CSV table of C-alpha atoms in Angstrom, one decimal:
chain,number,residue,atom,x,y,z
A,47,MET,CA,22.3,18.8,22.6
A,48,GLN,CA,24.8,15.9,22.5
A,49,GLN,CA,24.4,15.7,26.3
A,50,LEU,CA,20.6,15.6,26.0
A,51,ARG,CA,20.9,12.8,23.5
A,52,THR,CA,23.4,10.9,25.6
A,53,ALA,CA,20.9,11.1,28.5
A,54,ALA,CA,18.1,9.7,26.2
A,55,ILE,CA,16.1,12.9,26.6
A,56,GLY,CA,13.8,13.1,23.7
A,57,VAL,CA,12.4,16.6,24.0
A,58,LEU,CA,13.8,20.0,25.1
A,59,ALA,CA,11.3,22.4,26.7
A,60,LEU,CA,12.5,25.8,25.7
A,61,SER,CA,11.7,28.8,28.0
A,62,TRP,CA,9.9,31.2,25.6
A,63,TYR,CA,8.9,34.9,25.5
A,64,PRO,CA,7.4,36.6,22.5
A,65,PRO,CA,9.7,38.6,20.2
A,66,GLY,CA,11.1,41.6,22.0
A,67,MET,CA,10.1,40.4,25.4
A,68,LYS,CA,12.3,38.9,28.1
A,69,GLU,CA,12.5,38.0,31.8
A,70,ASP,CA,13.5,40.8,34.2
A,71,ASN,CA,17.2,39.8,34.3
A,72,GLY,CA,17.6,38.4,30.8
A,73,GLU,CA,17.7,39.2,27.2
A,74,PRO,CA,15.2,38.5,24.4
A,75,THR,CA,15.7,34.9,23.2
A,76,ASP,CA,13.2,34.3,20.4
A,77,GLY,CA,16.0,35.1,17.9
A,78,LEU,CA,17.9,32.0,19.2
A,79,VAL,CA,15.1,29.6,18.5
A,80,PRO,CA,16.0,28.8,14.8
A,81,ALA,CA,19.6,27.9,15.7
A,82,ILE,CA,18.5,25.8,18.7
A,83,MET,CA,16.0,23.9,16.5
A,84,ASP,CA,18.6,23.3,13.8
A,85,ILE,CA,21.1,21.8,16.3
A,86,ALA,CA,18.4,19.8,18.1
A,87,HIS,CA,17.4,18.2,14.8
A,88,LYS,CA,21.1,17.3,14.2
A,89,TYR,CA,21.0,15.3,17.5
A,90,GLN,CA,17.5,13.9,17.0
A,91,VAL,CA,16.0,15.9,19.8
A,92,LYS,CA,12.6,17.6,19.5
A,93,VAL,CA,11.8,21.1,20.8
A,94,THR,CA,8.6,22.2,22.6
A,95,PHE,CA,7.8,25.6,24.1
A,96,HIS,CA,7.5,26.5,27.8
A,97,ILE,CA,5.5,29.8,27.6
A,98,GLU,CA,6.5,32.2,30.3
A,99,PRO,CA,4.1,34.6,32.0
A,100,TYR,CA,5.0,37.6,29.8
A,101,LYS,CA,3.4,41.0,30.4
A,102,GLY,CA,-0.1,41.2,29.0
A,103,ARG,CA,-0.5,37.4,28.7
A,104,ASP,CA,-4.3,36.8,28.2
A,105,ASP,CA,-6.5,34.7,25.9
A,106,LEU,CA,-5.9,36.9,22.8
A,107,SER,CA,-2.2,37.3,23.3
A,108,MET,CA,-1.8,33.6,23.9
A,109,TYR,CA,-3.7,32.8,20.7
A,110,ASN,CA,-1.3,35.2,18.8
A,111,SER,CA,1.7,33.7,20.6
A,112,VAL,CA,0.7,30.1,19.6
A,113,LYS,CA,0.0,31.3,16.1
A,114,TYR,CA,3.4,32.9,15.9
A,115,ILE,CA,5.2,29.8,17.1
A,116,VAL,CA,3.3,27.4,14.8
A,117,ASP,CA,3.6,29.6,11.8
A,118,LYS,CA,7.3,30.3,12.3
A,119,TYR,CA,8.5,26.9,13.7
A,120,GLY,CA,5.8,24.4,13.1
A,121,ASP,CA,7.3,23.0,9.9
A,122,HIS,CA,10.7,22.5,11.3
A,123,PRO,CA,11.6,18.8,11.7
A,124,ALA,CA,12.6,19.4,15.3
A,125,PHE,CA,9.2,20.9,16.3
A,126,TYR,CA,7.6,18.5,18.8
A,127,ARG,CA,4.1,17.2,18.2
A,128,TYR,CA,2.4,14.8,20.6
A,129,LYS,CA,0.4,11.9,19.1
A,130,THR,CA,-3.1,11.9,20.7
A,131,SER,CA,-5.3,8.9,21.4
A,132,ASN,CA,-7.3,9.7,18.2
A,133,GLY,CA,-4.2,9.8,16.0
A,134,LYS,CA,-3.7,13.5,15.7
A,135,HIS,CA,-0.2,15.0,16.0
A,136,LEU,CA,-0.5,18.2,18.0
A,137,PRO,CA,2.1,20.7,19.3
A,138,LEU,CA,2.4,20.6,23.1
A,139,PHE,CA,2.8,23.8,25.1
A,140,TYR,CA,3.7,24.1,28.8
A,141,VAL,CA,2.1,27.3,30.3
A,142,TYR,CA,4.1,28.4,33.2
A,143,ASP,CA,2.3,30.2,36.1
A,144,SER,CA,-1.0,29.5,34.3
A,145,TYR,CA,-2.8,30.2,37.6
A,146,LEU,CA,-2.0,33.9,37.2
A,147,THR,CA,-4.8,34.1,34.6
A,148,SER,CA,-8.4,33.2,35.7
A,149,PRO,CA,-10.0,30.0,34.5
A,150,GLU,CA,-12.7,32.1,32.9
A,151,MET,CA,-10.2,33.9,30.7
A,152,TRP,CA,-8.5,30.7,29.7
A,153,THR,CA,-11.9,29.2,28.6
A,154,ARG,CA,-12.0,31.9,25.9
A,155,LEU,CA,-8.9,30.3,24.4
A,156,LEU,CA,-9.2,26.6,25.3
A,157,LYS,CA,-12.9,25.9,25.1
A,158,GLU,CA,-14.6,25.3,21.7
A,159,SER,CA,-17.1,28.0,22.5
A,160,GLY,CA,-14.5,30.5,23.6
A,161,HIS,CA,-14.4,34.0,22.1
A,162,HIS,CA,-10.8,33.4,20.9
A,163,SER,CA,-11.0,29.6,20.8
A,164,ILE,CA,-8.0,27.9,19.4
A,165,ARG,CA,-9.8,24.5,19.3
A,166,ASN,CA,-10.3,22.8,15.9
A,167,THR,CA,-8.1,25.4,14.2
A,168,ALA,CA,-4.7,25.1,12.6
A,169,TYR,CA,-3.2,26.2,15.9
A,170,ASP,CA,-4.9,23.7,18.2
A,171,GLY,CA,-2.5,21.9,20.5
A,172,ILE,CA,-2.0,20.2,23.9
A,173,PHE,CA,-1.9,22.9,26.6
A,174,ILE,CA,-0.4,21.9,29.9
A,175,GLY,CA,-1.2,24.1,33.0
A,176,LEU,CA,0.9,24.4,36.1
A,177,LEU,CA,-0.4,22.8,39.3
A,178,VAL,CA,0.9,24.4,42.5
A,179,GLU,CA,-2.0,24.2,45.0
A,180,GLU,CA,-4.6,21.4,45.2
A,181,LYS,CA,-7.5,23.6,44.3
A,182,GLN,CA,-5.9,24.3,41.0
A,183,LYS,CA,-6.7,20.8,39.7
A,184,ASN,CA,-10.3,21.8,39.2
A,185,GLU,CA,-9.4,25.3,37.9
A,186,ILE,CA,-7.1,23.7,35.3
A,187,LEU,CA,-10.0,21.3,34.3
A,188,THR,CA,-12.5,24.1,34.2
A,189,ALA,CA,-10.2,26.3,32.1
A,190,GLY,CA,-10.0,23.8,29.3
A,191,PHE,CA,-6.4,22.7,29.7
A,192,ASP,CA,-5.4,19.3,28.3
A,193,GLY,CA,-3.2,18.4,31.3
A,194,LEU,CA,-1.1,19.6,34.1
A,195,TYR,CA,2.5,19.5,35.2
A,196,THR,CA,4.2,20.2,38.5
A,197,TYR,CA,7.5,22.0,37.5
A,198,PHE,CA,9.2,22.5,40.9
A,199,ALA,CA,12.1,20.3,41.8
A,200,THR,CA,11.5,20.7,45.6
A,201,ASN,CA,9.7,17.7,47.0
A,202,GLY,CA,7.3,19.1,49.6
A,203,PHE,CA,7.4,22.7,48.4
A,204,SER,CA,3.9,22.7,46.9
A,205,PHE,CA,1.0,20.3,46.6
A,206,GLY,CA,1.9,19.5,43.0
A,207,SER,CA,5.7,19.0,43.6
A,208,SER,CA,5.1,16.6,46.6
A,209,HIS,CA,5.8,13.1,45.4
A,210,ARG,CA,3.2,11.7,47.9
A,211,ASN,CA,0.4,13.5,46.1
A,212,TRP,CA,1.3,12.2,42.6
A,213,LYS,CA,-0.9,9.1,42.8
A,214,SER,CA,-4.0,11.0,43.7
A,215,ILE,CA,-3.2,13.7,41.0
A,216,LYS,CA,-2.8,11.0,38.4
A,217,GLY,CA,-6.2,9.5,39.5
A,218,PHE,CA,-7.9,12.9,39.1
A,219,CYS,CA,-6.3,13.3,35.7
A,220,ASP,CA,-7.4,9.8,34.5
A,221,SER,CA,-10.9,10.5,35.7
A,222,ASN,CA,-11.1,13.8,33.8
A,223,ASN,CA,-9.2,12.9,30.6
A,224,LEU,CA,-6.2,15.1,31.5
A,225,MET,CA,-2.5,14.4,31.0
A,226,PHE,CA,-0.4,14.3,34.1
A,227,ILE,CA,3.2,15.3,33.7
A,228,PRO,CA,5.2,15.0,36.9
A,229,SER,CA,8.4,17.1,37.1
A,230,VAL,CA,11.5,15.6,38.7
A,231,GLY,CA,14.8,17.2,39.7
A,232,PRO,CA,18.2,16.3,41.0
A,233,GLY,CA,18.0,18.7,44.0
A,234,TYR,CA,17.4,22.4,44.7
A,235,ILE,CA,19.4,25.3,46.1
A,236,ASP,CA,18.7,28.9,45.2
A,237,THR,CA,20.3,30.8,48.1
A,238,SER,CA,22.7,32.6,45.8
A,239,ILE,CA,19.7,34.6,44.5
A,240,ARG,CA,17.2,34.0,47.3
A,241,PRO,CA,19.3,34.0,50.6
A,242,TRP,CA,16.1,33.7,52.6
A,243,ASN,CA,15.0,30.5,51.0
A,244,LEU,CA,17.3,28.0,52.7
A,245,HIS,CA,14.4,25.9,54.0
A,246,ASN,CA,13.6,24.9,50.5
A,247,THR,CA,17.0,23.5,49.7
A,248,ARG,CA,17.1,19.9,48.8
A,249,ASN,CA,20.4,18.1,49.0
A,250,ARG,CA,21.3,15.9,46.0
A,251,ILE,CA,22.5,13.1,48.3
A,252,ASN,CA,24.9,11.9,45.5
A,253,GLY,CA,22.1,11.3,43.1
A,254,LYS,CA,19.7,9.6,45.5
A,255,TYR,CA,17.3,12.6,45.6
A,256,TYR,CA,17.0,12.5,41.8
A,257,GLU,CA,16.5,8.7,41.7
A,258,THR,CA,13.8,8.9,44.4
A,259,ALA,CA,11.9,11.5,42.3
A,260,LEU,CA,12.3,9.4,39.1
A,261,SER,CA,11.0,6.3,40.9
A,262,ALA,CA,8.0,8.2,42.1
A,263,ALA,CA,7.2,9.4,38.6
A,264,LEU,CA,7.6,5.9,37.2
A,265,GLU,CA,5.2,4.5,39.8
A,266,VAL,CA,2.3,6.7,38.6
A,267,ARG,CA,2.6,5.5,34.9
A,268,THR,CA,2.6,8.7,33.0
A,269,ASP,CA,3.2,9.2,29.3
A,270,ILE,CA,5.7,12.0,29.9
A,271,VAL,CA,8.1,12.9,32.7
A,272,SER,CA,9.6,16.4,32.7
A,273,ILE,CA,12.9,17.3,34.2
A,274,THR,CA,13.6,20.5,36.1
A,275,SER,CA,16.1,21.3,34.8
A,276,PHE,CA,18.9,20.8,32.3
A,277,ASN,CA,20.8,24.1,33.0
A,278,GLU,CA,19.1,26.3,35.6
A,279,TRP,CA,22.3,26.7,37.6
A,280,HIS,CA,20.9,29.6,39.7
A,281,GLU,CA,18.4,27.2,41.3
A,282,GLY,CA,20.8,24.3,41.5
A,283,THR,CA,18.6,22.0,39.4
A,284,GLN,CA,20.9,21.4,36.5
A,285,ILE,CA,21.8,17.9,35.3
A,286,GLU,CA,24.2,18.9,32.6
A,287,LYS,CA,27.9,18.2,33.0
A,288,ALA,CA,29.6,20.0,35.8
A,289,ILE,CA,33.2,20.5,36.9
A,290,PRO,CA,34.7,22.5,39.8
A,291,LYS,CA,34.7,26.2,38.8
A,292,THR,CA,34.9,29.6,40.5
A,293,ALA,CA,34.4,32.9,38.8
A,294,GLY,CA,34.9,36.0,40.9
A,295,GLN,CA,32.9,35.4,44.1
A,296,THR,CA,30.7,32.7,42.6
A,297,THR,CA,31.6,29.0,43.1
A,298,TYR,CA,29.6,26.7,40.9
A,299,GLN,CA,28.1,23.5,42.1
A,300,ASP,CA,29.9,20.3,41.0
A,301,TYR,CA,29.3,16.6,41.4
A,302,LEU,CA,32.5,15.5,43.0
A,303,PRO,CA,33.5,12.8,43.9
A,304,HIS,CA,31.4,11.6,41.0
A,305,LYS,CA,32.0,12.1,37.3
A,306,ALA,CA,30.9,15.3,35.5
A,307,ASP,CA,28.2,13.4,33.7
A,308,ILE,CA,26.7,11.5,36.6
A,309,TYR,CA,23.3,13.0,36.3
A,310,LEU,CA,23.2,12.3,32.5
A,311,GLU,CA,24.0,8.7,33.3
A,312,ILE,CA,21.2,8.5,35.9
A,313,THR,CA,18.7,10.1,33.5
A,314,ARG,CA,19.6,7.6,30.8
A,315,LYS,CA,19.2,4.7,33.2
A,316,TRP,CA,15.8,5.8,34.2
A,317,ALA,CA,14.7,6.6,30.7
A,318,GLU,CA,15.5,3.0,29.7
A,319,LYS,CA,13.5,1.8,32.7
A,320,PHE,CA,10.6,4.0,31.8
A,321,GLN,CA,10.6,2.7,28.3
A,322,LYS,CA,10.6,-0.9,29.4
A,323,GLU,CA,7.9,-0.4,31.9
A,324,ARG,CA,5.8,1.6,29.5
A,325,GLU,CA,5.9,-1.3,27.0
A,326,LYS,CA,4.4,-3.5,29.8
A,327,TRP,CA,1.6,-1.0,30.5
A,328,LEU,CA,0.6,-0.9,26.8
A,329,VAL,CA,0.3,-4.7,26.5
């Protein structure tokens, strides 16, 4: 958390599965949330939830998941709420792989007329869908999401993650009252877990790749920029401190010849630029 604060990161997006559920190669993590939020509050960092595509995720289970999160964590001082244009403070939820569920099913949750509508209830929020393919812009709009994000740190991997498309995506969002949250990353390499995916590797180029992404995000004037990631080492997108280390047959990525905190420094520099530019936009 101290590293996040040092880098001027205001909100931590926490990968989340419902109690008792987990990703294929992980462990249940909901039990860790209270401690994470307590520590986040100590360092003045807010926490939002990145809802993973757990088994059985549909409109009803999502309603129950959001209700659980808000009931259990909503009163914590570290719980992130986004101030909307009409002055409301609503929780913000990233919905990973939202395209796996049909727009028709999402409307049951996200439209006021939906069978399990969450709108205008105590559990209403800002729901951000994942944009991968271009056609999903309209699907996200039809489904009733409040915005979209791009997640992937590989420029050119998908329509959404390609920097050259961000201006047109932002235009679409502005025209349809949607939030656009571009996702930036310092590089990408996942061949330790996906040996066949070498073509999607993106070299860090001593920080230049990250700065190029940050510059592209700044140019489209968004309220929020997300970072993929803080500590996903298995995909080589981490920005947390790193030193040379080998454990067994695994050699971890480091940032030599630069300092261990080079990506935290870059993040802080661009966070300060973003804040200064944003003040100009709002004049």
